Amino acid sequence: NAGVTQTPKFQVLKTGQSMTLQCAQDMNHEYMSWYRQDPGMGLRLIHYSVGAGITDQGEVPNGYNVSRSTTEDFPLRLLSAAPSQTSVYFCASSYGRGSSGYTFGSGTRLTVV
Amino acid sequence: AQSVTQLDSQVPVFEEAPVELRCNYSSSVSVYLFWYVQYPNQGLQLLLKYLSGSTLVKGINGFEAEFNKSQTSFHLRKPSVHISDTAEYFCAVKGNQGGSEKLVFGKGTKLTVNP
């Protein structure tokens, strides 16, 4: 049982480049979300999805796109990377039935130079 | 909307001492409350959660938390800490209404256990 799998674990981008952070879960969870973690800021919600074909913005969505074509996958796209997007990104999922906790991936550490 | 305030950004303690990590929340609806732990260079792991019922919740690794509705608090405690408890701890909240799945985190408390 793999849980939530994020790839890559590390990435260095140049300003202006685009890339996709991958997230996959094998628990048939309805709800998936992306957070970014910055020192002293905790985790801030970027985008989330309550099911296949349904996505919505979180607290800090600018510069990021998401799609949810399947229950298992929830990729995060950086359209034109900026140094302010240097961060650790976490994907999380849950059954989406209120009381369930989230399962987190191990994170992607992104540096934009 | 919900918000979370973790009152201490850093808490240093000596091994075998008790510790309390403080968390206050704000919400216009009833909530579920969570504590997560993050060890260095790892993801987040669920320590415990409050859903309903008994206000004292026990979690993994000897941690417990008490929900206080009147004070809107959910403080985390451990009677005797170990070096291995050194980590960052996050309090989180989400509304318990149907369809309310967004989990809001506090800024975290770094617990350092010294020998």
mmCIF file with all atom_site columns, C-alpha atoms in Angstrom:
data_model
loop_
_atom_site.group_PDB
_atom_site.id
_atom_site.type_symbol
_atom_site.label_atom_id
_atom_site.label_alt_id
_atom_site.label_comp_id
_atom_site.label_asym_id
_atom_site.label_entity_id
_atom_site.label_seq_id
_atom_site.pdbx_PDB_ins_code
_atom_site.Cartn_x
_atom_site.Cartn_y
_atom_site.Cartn_z
_atom_site.occupancy
_atom_site.B_iso_or_equiv
_atom_site.pdbx_formal_charge
_atom_site.auth_seq_id
_atom_site.auth_comp_id
_atom_site.auth_asym_id
_atom_site.auth_atom_id
_atom_site.pdbx_PDB_model_num
ATOM 1   C CA . ASN A 1 1   ? 0.000   0.000  0.000   1.00 0.00 ? 1   ASN A CA 1
ATOM 2   C CA . ALA A 1 2   ? 1.894   3.059  -1.289  1.00 0.00 ? 2   ALA A CA 1
ATOM 3   C CA . GLY A 1 3   ? -0.377  5.765  0.173   1.00 0.00 ? 3   GLY A CA 1
ATOM 4   C CA . VAL A 1 4   ? 0.361   9.170  -1.363  1.00 0.00 ? 4   VAL A CA 1
ATOM 5   C CA . THR A 1 5   ? 3.283   9.281  -3.774  1.00 0.00 ? 5   THR A CA 1
ATOM 6   C CA . GLN A 1 6   ? 4.902   12.523 -4.876  1.00 0.00 ? 6   GLN A CA 1
ATOM 7   C CA . THR A 1 7   ? 7.470   12.936 -7.621  1.00 0.00 ? 7   THR A CA 1
ATOM 8   C CA . PRO A 1 8   ? 10.047  14.317 -7.950  1.00 0.00 ? 8   PRO A CA 1
ATOM 9   C CA . LYS A 1 9   ? 11.480  14.659 -4.443  1.00 0.00 ? 9   LYS A CA 1
ATOM 10  C CA . PHE A 1 10  ? 13.816  17.485 -5.457  1.00 0.00 ? 10  PHE A CA 1
ATOM 11  C CA . GLN A 1 11  ? 13.774  19.916 -8.378  1.00 0.00 ? 11  GLN A CA 1
ATOM 12  C CA . VAL A 1 12  ? 15.696  23.011 -9.409  1.00 0.00 ? 12  VAL A CA 1
ATOM 13  C CA . LEU A 1 13  ? 14.092  25.291 -11.974 1.00 0.00 ? 13  LEU A CA 1
ATOM 14  C CA . LYS A 1 14  ? 15.176  28.453 -13.693 1.00 0.00 ? 14  LYS A CA 1
ATOM 15  C CA . THR A 1 15  ? 12.902  31.471 -13.498 1.00 0.00 ? 15  THR A CA 1
ATOM 16  C CA . GLY A 1 16  ? 10.284  31.273 -16.230 1.00 0.00 ? 16  GLY A CA 1
ATOM 17  C CA . GLN A 1 17  ? 10.409  27.511 -16.692 1.00 0.00 ? 17  GLN A CA 1
ATOM 18  C CA . SER A 1 18  ? 7.311   25.401 -16.262 1.00 0.00 ? 18  SER A CA 1
ATOM 19  C CA . MET A 1 19  ? 6.942   22.013 -14.653 1.00 0.00 ? 19  MET A CA 1
ATOM 20  C CA . THR A 1 20  ? 4.450   19.585 -13.173 1.00 0.00 ? 20  THR A CA 1
ATOM 21  C CA . LEU A 1 21  ? 4.618   18.103 -9.694  1.00 0.00 ? 21  LEU A CA 1
ATOM 22  C CA . GLN A 1 22  ? 3.024   14.687 -9.653  1.00 0.00 ? 22  GLN A CA 1
ATOM 23  C CA . CYS A 1 23  ? 0.791   13.278 -6.913  1.00 0.00 ? 23  CYS A CA 1
ATOM 24  C CA . ALA A 1 24  ? -0.862  9.879  -6.903  1.00 0.00 ? 24  ALA A CA 1
ATOM 25  C CA . GLN A 1 25  ? -2.809  8.007  -4.228  1.00 0.00 ? 25  GLN A CA 1
ATOM 26  C CA . ASP A 1 26  ? -3.993  4.411  -4.207  1.00 0.00 ? 26  ASP A CA 1
ATOM 27  C CA . MET A 1 27  ? -6.511  4.619  -1.349  1.00 0.00 ? 27  MET A CA 1
ATOM 28  C CA . ASN A 1 28  ? -9.519  5.639  -3.445  1.00 0.00 ? 28  ASN A CA 1
ATOM 29  C CA . HIS A 1 29  ? -9.668  8.938  -1.590  1.00 0.00 ? 29  HIS A CA 1
ATOM 30  C CA . GLU A 1 30  ? -12.139 11.484 -2.920  1.00 0.00 ? 30  GLU A CA 1
ATOM 31  C CA . TYR A 1 31  ? -10.425 14.563 -1.581  1.00 0.00 ? 31  TYR A CA 1
ATOM 32  C CA . MET A 1 32  ? -6.948  15.691 -2.618  1.00 0.00 ? 32  MET A CA 1
ATOM 33  C CA . SER A 1 33  ? -5.083  18.897 -1.957  1.00 0.00 ? 33  SER A CA 1
ATOM 34  C CA . TRP A 1 34  ? -1.788  20.682 -2.479  1.00 0.00 ? 34  TRP A CA 1
ATOM 35  C CA . TYR A 1 35  ? -0.026  22.668 0.220   1.00 0.00 ? 35  TYR A CA 1
ATOM 36  C CA . ARG A 1 36  ? 3.173   24.646 0.246   1.00 0.00 ? 36  ARG A CA 1
ATOM 37  C CA . GLN A 1 37  ? 5.310   24.870 3.349   1.00 0.00 ? 37  GLN A CA 1
ATOM 38  C CA . ASP A 1 38  ? 7.540   27.855 4.005   1.00 0.00 ? 38  ASP A CA 1
ATOM 39  C CA . PRO A 1 39  ? 9.550   28.570 7.178   1.00 0.00 ? 39  PRO A CA 1
ATOM 40  C CA . GLY A 1 40  ? 7.403   30.220 9.833   1.00 0.00 ? 40  GLY A CA 1
ATOM 41  C CA . MET A 1 41  ? 4.291   30.083 7.629   1.00 0.00 ? 41  MET A CA 1
ATOM 42  C CA . GLY A 1 42  ? 2.999   26.601 8.321   1.00 0.00 ? 42  GLY A CA 1
ATOM 43  C CA . LEU A 1 43  ? 1.188   24.874 5.463   1.00 0.00 ? 43  LEU A CA 1
ATOM 44  C CA . ARG A 1 44  ? -0.877  26.960 3.089   1.00 0.00 ? 44  ARG A CA 1
ATOM 45  C CA . LEU A 1 45  ? -3.474  25.478 0.800   1.00 0.00 ? 45  LEU A CA 1
ATOM 46  C CA . ILE A 1 46  ? -2.844  26.047 -2.926  1.00 0.00 ? 46  ILE A CA 1
ATOM 47  C CA . HIS A 1 47  ? -5.621  24.064 -4.653  1.00 0.00 ? 47  HIS A CA 1
ATOM 48  C CA . TYR A 1 48  ? -7.901  21.212 -3.732  1.00 0.00 ? 48  TYR A CA 1
ATOM 49  C CA . SER A 1 49  ? -10.256 18.745 -5.355  1.00 0.00 ? 49  SER A CA 1
ATOM 50  C CA . VAL A 1 50  ? -13.355 17.045 -3.929  1.00 0.00 ? 50  VAL A CA 1
ATOM 51  C CA . GLY A 1 51  ? -13.497 14.463 -6.698  1.00 0.00 ? 51  GLY A CA 1
ATOM 52  C CA . ALA A 1 52  ? -12.581 13.725 -10.293 1.00 0.00 ? 52  ALA A CA 1
ATOM 53  C CA . GLY A 1 53  ? -13.333 16.701 -12.510 1.00 0.00 ? 53  GLY A CA 1
ATOM 54  C CA . ILE A 1 54  ? -13.811 19.124 -9.606  1.00 0.00 ? 54  ILE A CA 1
ATOM 55  C CA . THR A 1 55  ? -11.135 21.526 -8.398  1.00 0.00 ? 55  THR A CA 1
ATOM 56  C CA . ASP A 1 56  ? -11.089 24.782 -6.493  1.00 0.00 ? 56  ASP A CA 1
ATOM 57  C CA . GLN A 1 57  ? -8.668  27.392 -5.271  1.00 0.00 ? 57  GLN A CA 1
ATOM 58  C CA . GLY A 1 58  ? -7.171  27.532 -1.827  1.00 0.00 ? 58  GLY A CA 1
ATOM 59  C CA . GLU A 1 59  ? -5.403  30.327 -0.008  1.00 0.00 ? 59  GLU A CA 1
ATOM 60  C CA . VAL A 1 60  ? -2.439  30.850 -2.391  1.00 0.00 ? 60  VAL A CA 1
ATOM 61  C CA . PRO A 1 61  ? -3.457  29.707 -5.914  1.00 0.00 ? 61  PRO A CA 1
ATOM 62  C CA . ASN A 1 62  ? -1.695  32.296 -8.073  1.00 0.00 ? 62  ASN A CA 1
ATOM 63  C CA . GLY A 1 63  ? 0.901   30.843 -10.426 1.00 0.00 ? 63  GLY A CA 1
ATOM 64  C CA . TYR A 1 64  ? -0.390  27.277 -10.108 1.00 0.00 ? 64  TYR A CA 1
ATOM 65  C CA . ASN A 1 65  ? -2.856  25.157 -12.065 1.00 0.00 ? 65  ASN A CA 1
ATOM 66  C CA . VAL A 1 66  ? -4.395  21.790 -11.240 1.00 0.00 ? 66  VAL A CA 1
ATOM 67  C CA . SER A 1 67  ? -6.632  19.234 -12.881 1.00 0.00 ? 67  SER A CA 1
ATOM 68  C CA . ARG A 1 68  ? -8.249  16.015 -11.643 1.00 0.00 ? 68  ARG A CA 1
ATOM 69  C CA . SER A 1 69  ? -8.994  13.698 -14.531 1.00 0.00 ? 69  SER A CA 1
ATOM 70  C CA . THR A 1 70  ? -8.880  10.554 -12.378 1.00 0.00 ? 70  THR A CA 1
ATOM 71  C CA . THR A 1 71  ? -9.515  9.780  -8.704  1.00 0.00 ? 71  THR A CA 1
ATOM 72  C CA . GLU A 1 72  ? -5.897  8.694  -8.265  1.00 0.00 ? 72  GLU A CA 1
ATOM 73  C CA . ASP A 1 73  ? -3.940  11.610 -9.716  1.00 0.00 ? 73  ASP A CA 1
ATOM 74  C CA . PHE A 1 74  ? -3.783  15.303 -8.872  1.00 0.00 ? 74  PHE A CA 1
ATOM 75  C CA . PRO A 1 75  ? -0.863  17.040 -10.634 1.00 0.00 ? 75  PRO A CA 1
ATOM 76  C CA . LEU A 1 76  ? 0.210   20.584 -9.786  1.00 0.00 ? 76  LEU A CA 1
ATOM 77  C CA . ARG A 1 77  ? 1.504   22.728 -12.646 1.00 0.00 ? 77  ARG A CA 1
ATOM 78  C CA . LEU A 1 78  ? 3.764   25.720 -12.281 1.00 0.00 ? 78  LEU A CA 1
ATOM 79  C CA . LEU A 1 79  ? 3.128   27.857 -15.338 1.00 0.00 ? 79  LEU A CA 1
ATOM 80  C CA . SER A 1 80  ? 6.158   30.187 -15.195 1.00 0.00 ? 80  SER A CA 1
ATOM 81  C CA . ALA A 1 81  ? 8.316   29.559 -12.165 1.00 0.00 ? 81  ALA A CA 1
ATOM 82  C CA . ALA A 1 82  ? 9.344   32.460 -9.946  1.00 0.00 ? 82  ALA A CA 1
ATOM 83  C CA . PRO A 1 83  ? 11.798  32.570 -7.016  1.00 0.00 ? 83  PRO A CA 1
ATOM 84  C CA . SER A 1 84  ? 8.819   33.178 -4.697  1.00 0.00 ? 84  SER A CA 1
ATOM 85  C CA . GLN A 1 85  ? 7.674   29.649 -5.516  1.00 0.00 ? 85  GLN A CA 1
ATOM 86  C CA . THR A 1 86  ? 10.746  28.162 -3.883  1.00 0.00 ? 86  THR A CA 1
ATOM 87  C CA . SER A 1 87  ? 9.167   25.970 -1.235  1.00 0.00 ? 87  SER A CA 1
ATOM 88  C CA . VAL A 1 88  ? 8.379   22.451 -0.106  1.00 0.00 ? 88  VAL A CA 1
ATOM 89  C CA . TYR A 1 89  ? 5.181   21.152 -1.662  1.00 0.00 ? 89  TYR A CA 1
ATOM 90  C CA . PHE A 1 90  ? 2.978   18.531 -0.054  1.00 0.00 ? 90  PHE A CA 1
ATOM 91  C CA . CYS A 1 91  ? 0.128   16.612 -1.546  1.00 0.00 ? 91  CYS A CA 1
ATOM 92  C CA . ALA A 1 92  ? -2.507  15.182 0.791   1.00 0.00 ? 92  ALA A CA 1
ATOM 93  C CA . SER A 1 93  ? -5.631  13.081 0.441   1.00 0.00 ? 93  SER A CA 1
ATOM 94  C CA . SER A 1 94  ? -8.599  11.948 2.520   1.00 0.00 ? 94  SER A CA 1
ATOM 95  C CA . TYR A 1 95  ? -11.830 10.009 2.179   1.00 0.00 ? 95  TYR A CA 1
ATOM 96  C CA . GLY A 1 96  ? -13.626 13.343 2.139   1.00 0.00 ? 96  GLY A CA 1
ATOM 97  C CA . ARG A 1 97  ? -16.185 12.330 4.717   1.00 0.00 ? 97  ARG A CA 1
ATOM 98  C CA . GLY A 1 98  ? -15.556 15.041 7.273   1.00 0.00 ? 98  GLY A CA 1
ATOM 99  C CA . SER A 1 99  ? -13.970 13.247 10.163  1.00 0.00 ? 99  SER A CA 1
ATOM 100 C CA . SER A 1 100 ? -11.179 11.469 8.366   1.00 0.00 ? 100 SER A CA 1
ATOM 101 C CA . GLY A 1 101 ? -7.664  12.775 8.684   1.00 0.00 ? 101 GLY A CA 1
ATOM 102 C CA . TYR A 1 102 ? -5.397  13.498 5.785   1.00 0.00 ? 102 TYR A CA 1
ATOM 103 C CA . THR A 1 103 ? -2.599  11.293 4.468   1.00 0.00 ? 103 THR A CA 1
ATOM 104 C CA . PHE A 1 104 ? 0.403   13.272 3.301   1.00 0.00 ? 104 PHE A CA 1
ATOM 105 C CA . GLY A 1 105 ? 3.032   12.544 0.712   1.00 0.00 ? 105 GLY A CA 1
ATOM 106 C CA . SER A 1 106 ? 6.698   12.932 1.540   1.00 0.00 ? 106 SER A CA 1
ATOM 107 C CA . GLY A 1 107 ? 7.001   16.251 -0.256  1.00 0.00 ? 107 GLY A CA 1
ATOM 108 C CA . THR A 1 108 ? 8.773   17.883 -3.201  1.00 0.00 ? 108 THR A CA 1
ATOM 109 C CA . ARG A 1 109 ? 11.496  20.399 -2.462  1.00 0.00 ? 109 ARG A CA 1
ATOM 110 C CA . LEU A 1 110 ? 11.500  22.988 -5.252  1.00 0.00 ? 110 LEU A CA 1
ATOM 111 C CA . THR A 1 111 ? 14.130  25.660 -5.766  1.00 0.00 ? 111 THR A CA 1
ATOM 112 C CA . VAL A 1 112 ? 13.656  28.376 -8.385  1.00 0.00 ? 112 VAL A CA 1
ATOM 113 C CA . VAL A 1 113 ? 16.822  30.247 -9.322  1.00 0.00 ? 113 VAL A CA 1
ATOM 114 C CA . ALA B 2 1   ? -13.879 30.132 7.678   1.00 0.00 ? 1   ALA B CA 1
ATOM 115 C CA . GLN B 2 2   ? -11.494 28.672 10.224  1.00 0.00 ? 2   GLN B CA 1
ATOM 116 C CA . SER B 2 3   ? -8.137  29.846 11.538  1.00 0.00 ? 3   SER B CA 1
ATOM 117 C CA . VAL B 2 4   ? -5.532  28.420 13.901  1.00 0.00 ? 4   VAL B CA 1
ATOM 118 C CA . THR B 2 5   ? -3.040  30.136 16.177  1.00 0.00 ? 5   THR B CA 1
ATOM 119 C CA . GLN B 2 6   ? -0.148  28.234 17.649  1.00 0.00 ? 6   GLN B CA 1
ATOM 120 C CA . LEU B 2 7   ? 1.027   30.389 20.490  1.00 0.00 ? 7   LEU B CA 1
ATOM 121 C CA . ASP B 2 8   ? 4.669   29.313 20.586  1.00 0.00 ? 8   ASP B CA 1
ATOM 122 C CA . SER B 2 9   ? 6.906   29.063 17.554  1.00 0.00 ? 9   SER B CA 1
ATOM 123 C CA . GLN B 2 10  ? 9.661   27.259 19.483  1.00 0.00 ? 10  GLN B CA 1
ATOM 124 C CA . VAL B 2 11  ? 9.593   25.217 22.693  1.00 0.00 ? 11  VAL B CA 1
ATOM 125 C CA . PRO B 2 12  ? 12.852  23.916 24.187  1.00 0.00 ? 12  PRO B CA 1
ATOM 126 C CA . VAL B 2 13  ? 12.594  21.338 26.961  1.00 0.00 ? 13  VAL B CA 1
ATOM 127 C CA . PHE B 2 14  ? 14.849  18.847 28.705  1.00 0.00 ? 14  PHE B CA 1
ATOM 128 C CA . GLU B 2 15  ? 14.450  15.132 28.261  1.00 0.00 ? 15  GLU B CA 1
ATOM 129 C CA . GLU B 2 16  ? 11.882  13.530 30.609  1.00 0.00 ? 16  GLU B CA 1
ATOM 130 C CA . ALA B 2 17  ? 10.245  16.898 31.335  1.00 0.00 ? 17  ALA B CA 1
ATOM 131 C CA . PRO B 2 18  ? 6.546   17.478 30.585  1.00 0.00 ? 18  PRO B CA 1
ATOM 132 C CA . VAL B 2 19  ? 5.565   19.639 27.643  1.00 0.00 ? 19  VAL B CA 1
ATOM 133 C CA . GLU B 2 20  ? 2.478   21.502 26.453  1.00 0.00 ? 20  GLU B CA 1
ATOM 134 C CA . LEU B 2 21  ? 2.124   22.905 22.944  1.00 0.00 ? 21  LEU B CA 1
ATOM 135 C CA . ARG B 2 22  ? -0.656  25.451 22.744  1.00 0.00 ? 22  ARG B CA 1
ATOM 136 C CA . CYS B 2 23  ? -3.232  25.797 19.999  1.00 0.00 ? 23  CYS B CA 1
ATOM 137 C CA . ASN B 2 24  ? -6.232  28.120 19.714  1.00 0.00 ? 24  ASN B CA 1
ATOM 138 C CA . TYR B 2 25  ? -8.701  28.093 16.870  1.00 0.00 ? 25  TYR B CA 1
ATOM 139 C CA . SER B 2 26  ? -11.436 30.294 15.468  1.00 0.00 ? 26  SER B CA 1
ATOM 140 C CA . SER B 2 27  ? -14.508 29.069 13.642  1.00 0.00 ? 27  SER B CA 1
ATOM 141 C CA . SER B 2 28  ? -18.119 30.056 13.074  1.00 0.00 ? 28  SER B CA 1
ATOM 142 C CA . VAL B 2 29  ? -19.146 26.390 12.926  1.00 0.00 ? 29  VAL B CA 1
ATOM 143 C CA . SER B 2 30  ? -18.355 23.274 14.902  1.00 0.00 ? 30  SER B CA 1
ATOM 144 C CA . VAL B 2 31  ? -14.995 21.765 14.057  1.00 0.00 ? 31  VAL B CA 1
ATOM 145 C CA . TYR B 2 32  ? -12.776 18.752 13.908  1.00 0.00 ? 32  TYR B CA 1
ATOM 146 C CA . LEU B 2 33  ? -9.296  19.307 15.325  1.00 0.00 ? 33  LEU B CA 1
ATOM 147 C CA . PHE B 2 34  ? -6.011  17.605 14.518  1.00 0.00 ? 34  PHE B CA 1
ATOM 148 C CA . TRP B 2 35  ? -2.395  17.537 15.582  1.00 0.00 ? 35  TRP B CA 1
ATOM 149 C CA . TYR B 2 36  ? 0.283   16.492 13.104  1.00 0.00 ? 36  TYR B CA 1
ATOM 150 C CA . VAL B 2 37  ? 4.003   15.908 13.627  1.00 0.00 ? 37  VAL B CA 1
ATOM 151 C CA . GLN B 2 38  ? 6.744   16.485 11.093  1.00 0.00 ? 38  GLN B CA 1
ATOM 152 C CA . TYR B 2 39  ? 10.162  14.990 11.698  1.00 0.00 ? 39  TYR B CA 1
ATOM 153 C CA . PRO B 2 40  ? 13.097  16.605 9.870   1.00 0.00 ? 40  PRO B CA 1
ATOM 154 C CA . ASN B 2 41  ? 12.917  16.214 6.091   1.00 0.00 ? 41  ASN B CA 1
ATOM 155 C CA . GLN B 2 42  ? 9.757   14.124 6.258   1.00 0.00 ? 42  GLN B CA 1
ATOM 156 C CA . GLY B 2 43  ? 6.077   14.542 5.548   1.00 0.00 ? 43  GLY B CA 1
ATOM 157 C CA . LEU B 2 44  ? 3.341   15.064 8.127   1.00 0.00 ? 44  LEU B CA 1
ATOM 158 C CA . GLN B 2 45  ? 2.058   12.261 10.320  1.00 0.00 ? 45  GLN B CA 1
ATOM 159 C CA . LEU B 2 46  ? -1.234  12.351 12.211  1.00 0.00 ? 46  LEU B CA 1
ATOM 160 C CA . LEU B 2 47  ? -0.737  12.340 15.994  1.00 0.00 ? 47  LEU B CA 1
ATOM 161 C CA . LEU B 2 48  ? -4.344  12.542 17.123  1.00 0.00 ? 48  LEU B CA 1
ATOM 162 C CA . LYS B 2 49  ? -7.711  14.031 16.303  1.00 0.00 ? 49  LYS B CA 1
ATOM 163 C CA . TYR B 2 50  ? -10.797 15.288 18.066  1.00 0.00 ? 50  TYR B CA 1
ATOM 164 C CA . LEU B 2 51  ? -14.088 14.533 16.359  1.00 0.00 ? 51  LEU B CA 1
ATOM 165 C CA . SER B 2 52  ? -16.684 14.482 19.132  1.00 0.00 ? 52  SER B CA 1
ATOM 166 C CA . GLY B 2 53  ? -17.362 12.984 22.543  1.00 0.00 ? 53  GLY B CA 1
ATOM 167 C CA . SER B 2 54  ? -14.677 12.892 25.216  1.00 0.00 ? 54  SER B CA 1
ATOM 168 C CA . THR B 2 55  ? -12.685 16.083 25.274  1.00 0.00 ? 55  THR B CA 1
ATOM 169 C CA . LEU B 2 56  ? -9.460  14.278 26.177  1.00 0.00 ? 56  LEU B CA 1
ATOM 170 C CA . VAL B 2 57  ? -7.973  12.586 23.150  1.00 0.00 ? 57  VAL B CA 1
ATOM 171 C CA . LYS B 2 58  ? -5.073  10.183 23.247  1.00 0.00 ? 58  LYS B CA 1
ATOM 172 C CA . GLY B 2 59  ? -2.729  9.748  20.305  1.00 0.00 ? 59  GLY B CA 1
ATOM 173 C CA . ILE B 2 60  ? 0.417   7.973  19.277  1.00 0.00 ? 60  ILE B CA 1
ATOM 174 C CA . ASN B 2 61  ? 3.778   8.191  21.029  1.00 0.00 ? 61  ASN B CA 1
ATOM 175 C CA . GLY B 2 62  ? 2.211   9.058  24.403  1.00 0.00 ? 62  GLY B CA 1
ATOM 176 C CA . PHE B 2 63  ? 0.726   12.384 23.330  1.00 0.00 ? 63  PHE B CA 1
ATOM 177 C CA . GLU B 2 64  ? -2.709  13.599 24.347  1.00 0.00 ? 64  GLU B CA 1
ATOM 178 C CA . ALA B 2 65  ? -4.745  16.727 23.731  1.00 0.00 ? 65  ALA B CA 1
ATOM 179 C CA . GLU B 2 66  ? -7.710  18.335 25.416  1.00 0.00 ? 66  GLU B CA 1
ATOM 180 C CA . PHE B 2 67  ? -10.489 20.084 23.545  1.00 0.00 ? 67  PHE B CA 1
ATOM 181 C CA . ASN B 2 68  ? -11.875 23.114 25.364  1.00 0.00 ? 68  ASN B CA 1
ATOM 182 C CA . LYS B 2 69  ? -14.833 24.560 23.509  1.00 0.00 ? 69  LYS B CA 1
ATOM 183 C CA . SER B 2 70  ? -15.309 27.594 25.766  1.00 0.00 ? 70  SER B CA 1
ATOM 184 C CA . GLN B 2 71  ? -11.684 28.626 25.329  1.00 0.00 ? 71  GLN B CA 1
ATOM 185 C CA . THR B 2 72  ? -11.511 27.413 21.713  1.00 0.00 ? 72  THR B CA 1
ATOM 186 C CA . SER B 2 73  ? -8.305  25.580 22.499  1.00 0.00 ? 73  SER B CA 1
ATOM 187 C CA . PHE B 2 74  ? -6.791  22.214 21.691  1.00 0.00 ? 74  PHE B CA 1
ATOM 188 C CA . HIS B 2 75  ? -3.496  22.012 23.555  1.00 0.00 ? 75  HIS B CA 1
ATOM 189 C CA . LEU B 2 76  ? -1.133  19.073 23.068  1.00 0.00 ? 76  LEU B CA 1
ATOM 190 C CA . ARG B 2 77  ? 0.606   17.509 26.063  1.00 0.00 ? 77  ARG B CA 1
ATOM 191 C CA . LYS B 2 78  ? 3.087   14.804 26.917  1.00 0.00 ? 78  LYS B CA 1
ATOM 192 C CA . PRO B 2 79  ? 4.055   14.011 30.507  1.00 0.00 ? 79  PRO B CA 1
ATOM 193 C CA . SER B 2 80  ? 7.646   12.992 29.740  1.00 0.00 ? 80  SER B CA 1
ATOM 194 C CA . VAL B 2 81  ? 9.387   13.754 26.450  1.00 0.00 ? 81  VAL B CA 1
ATOM 195 C CA . HIS B 2 82  ? 12.208  11.924 24.719  1.00 0.00 ? 82  HIS B CA 1
ATOM 196 C CA . ILE B 2 83  ? 14.970  13.127 22.434  1.00 0.00 ? 83  ILE B CA 1
ATOM 197 C CA . SER B 2 84  ? 13.104  11.426 19.587  1.00 0.00 ? 84  SER B CA 1
ATOM 198 C CA . ASP B 2 85  ? 10.137  13.798 20.081  1.00 0.00 ? 85  ASP B CA 1
ATOM 199 C CA . THR B 2 86  ? 12.192  16.613 18.597  1.00 0.00 ? 86  THR B CA 1
ATOM 200 C CA . ALA B 2 87  ? 10.108  17.697 15.609  1.00 0.00 ? 87  ALA B CA 1
ATOM 201 C CA . GLU B 2 88  ? 7.724   20.353 14.383  1.00 0.00 ? 88  GLU B CA 1
ATOM 202 C CA . TYR B 2 89  ? 4.111   20.050 15.480  1.00 0.00 ? 89  TYR B CA 1
ATOM 203 C CA . PHE B 2 90  ? 1.145   21.455 13.606  1.00 0.00 ? 90  PHE B CA 1
ATOM 204 C CA . CYS B 2 91  ? -2.364  22.057 14.871  1.00 0.00 ? 91  CYS B CA 1
ATOM 205 C CA . ALA B 2 92  ? -5.097  21.970 12.214  1.00 0.00 ? 92  ALA B CA 1
ATOM 206 C CA . VAL B 2 93  ? -8.856  22.532 12.014  1.00 0.00 ? 93  VAL B CA 1
ATOM 207 C CA . LYS B 2 94  ? -11.676 21.923 9.592   1.00 0.00 ? 94  LYS B CA 1
ATOM 208 C CA . GLY B 2 95  ? -15.380 22.522 9.796   1.00 0.00 ? 95  GLY B CA 1
ATOM 209 C CA . ASN B 2 96  ? -17.520 19.473 10.476  1.00 0.00 ? 96  ASN B CA 1
ATOM 210 C CA . GLN B 2 97  ? -20.314 20.497 8.170   1.00 0.00 ? 97  GLN B CA 1
ATOM 211 C CA . GLY B 2 98  ? -21.001 18.423 5.104   1.00 0.00 ? 98  GLY B CA 1
ATOM 212 C CA . GLY B 2 99  ? -18.708 19.246 2.211   1.00 0.00 ? 99  GLY B CA 1
ATOM 213 C CA . SER B 2 100 ? -16.285 21.208 4.375   1.00 0.00 ? 100 SER B CA 1
ATOM 214 C CA . GLU B 2 101 ? -13.025 19.434 3.654   1.00 0.00 ? 101 GLU B CA 1
ATOM 215 C CA . LYS B 2 102 ? -10.440 22.211 3.726   1.00 0.00 ? 102 LYS B CA 1
ATOM 216 C CA . LEU B 2 103 ? -7.890  21.642 6.478   1.00 0.00 ? 103 LEU B CA 1
ATOM 217 C CA . VAL B 2 104 ? -6.389  24.844 7.874   1.00 0.00 ? 104 VAL B CA 1
ATOM 218 C CA . PHE B 2 105 ? -3.025  24.674 9.622   1.00 0.00 ? 105 PHE B CA 1
ATOM 219 C CA . GLY B 2 106 ? -1.317  26.752 12.234  1.00 0.00 ? 106 GLY B CA 1
ATOM 220 C CA . LYS B 2 107 ? 2.220   27.986 11.647  1.00 0.00 ? 107 LYS B CA 1
ATOM 221 C CA . GLY B 2 108 ? 3.776   25.210 13.670  1.00 0.00 ? 108 GLY B CA 1
ATOM 222 C CA . THR B 2 109 ? 5.708   24.784 16.917  1.00 0.00 ? 109 THR B CA 1
ATOM 223 C CA . LYS B 2 110 ? 9.265   23.466 16.858  1.00 0.00 ? 110 LYS B CA 1
ATOM 224 C CA . LEU B 2 111 ? 9.841   21.236 19.850  1.00 0.00 ? 111 LEU B CA 1
ATOM 225 C CA . THR B 2 112 ? 13.475  20.670 20.767  1.00 0.00 ? 112 THR B CA 1
ATOM 226 C CA . VAL B 2 113 ? 14.221  18.102 23.435  1.00 0.00 ? 113 VAL B CA 1
ATOM 227 C CA . ASN B 2 114 ? 17.652  18.523 24.981  1.00 0.00 ? 114 ASN B CA 1
ATOM 228 C CA . PRO B 2 115 ? 19.568  15.885 26.957  1.00 0.00 ? 115 PRO B CA 1
#
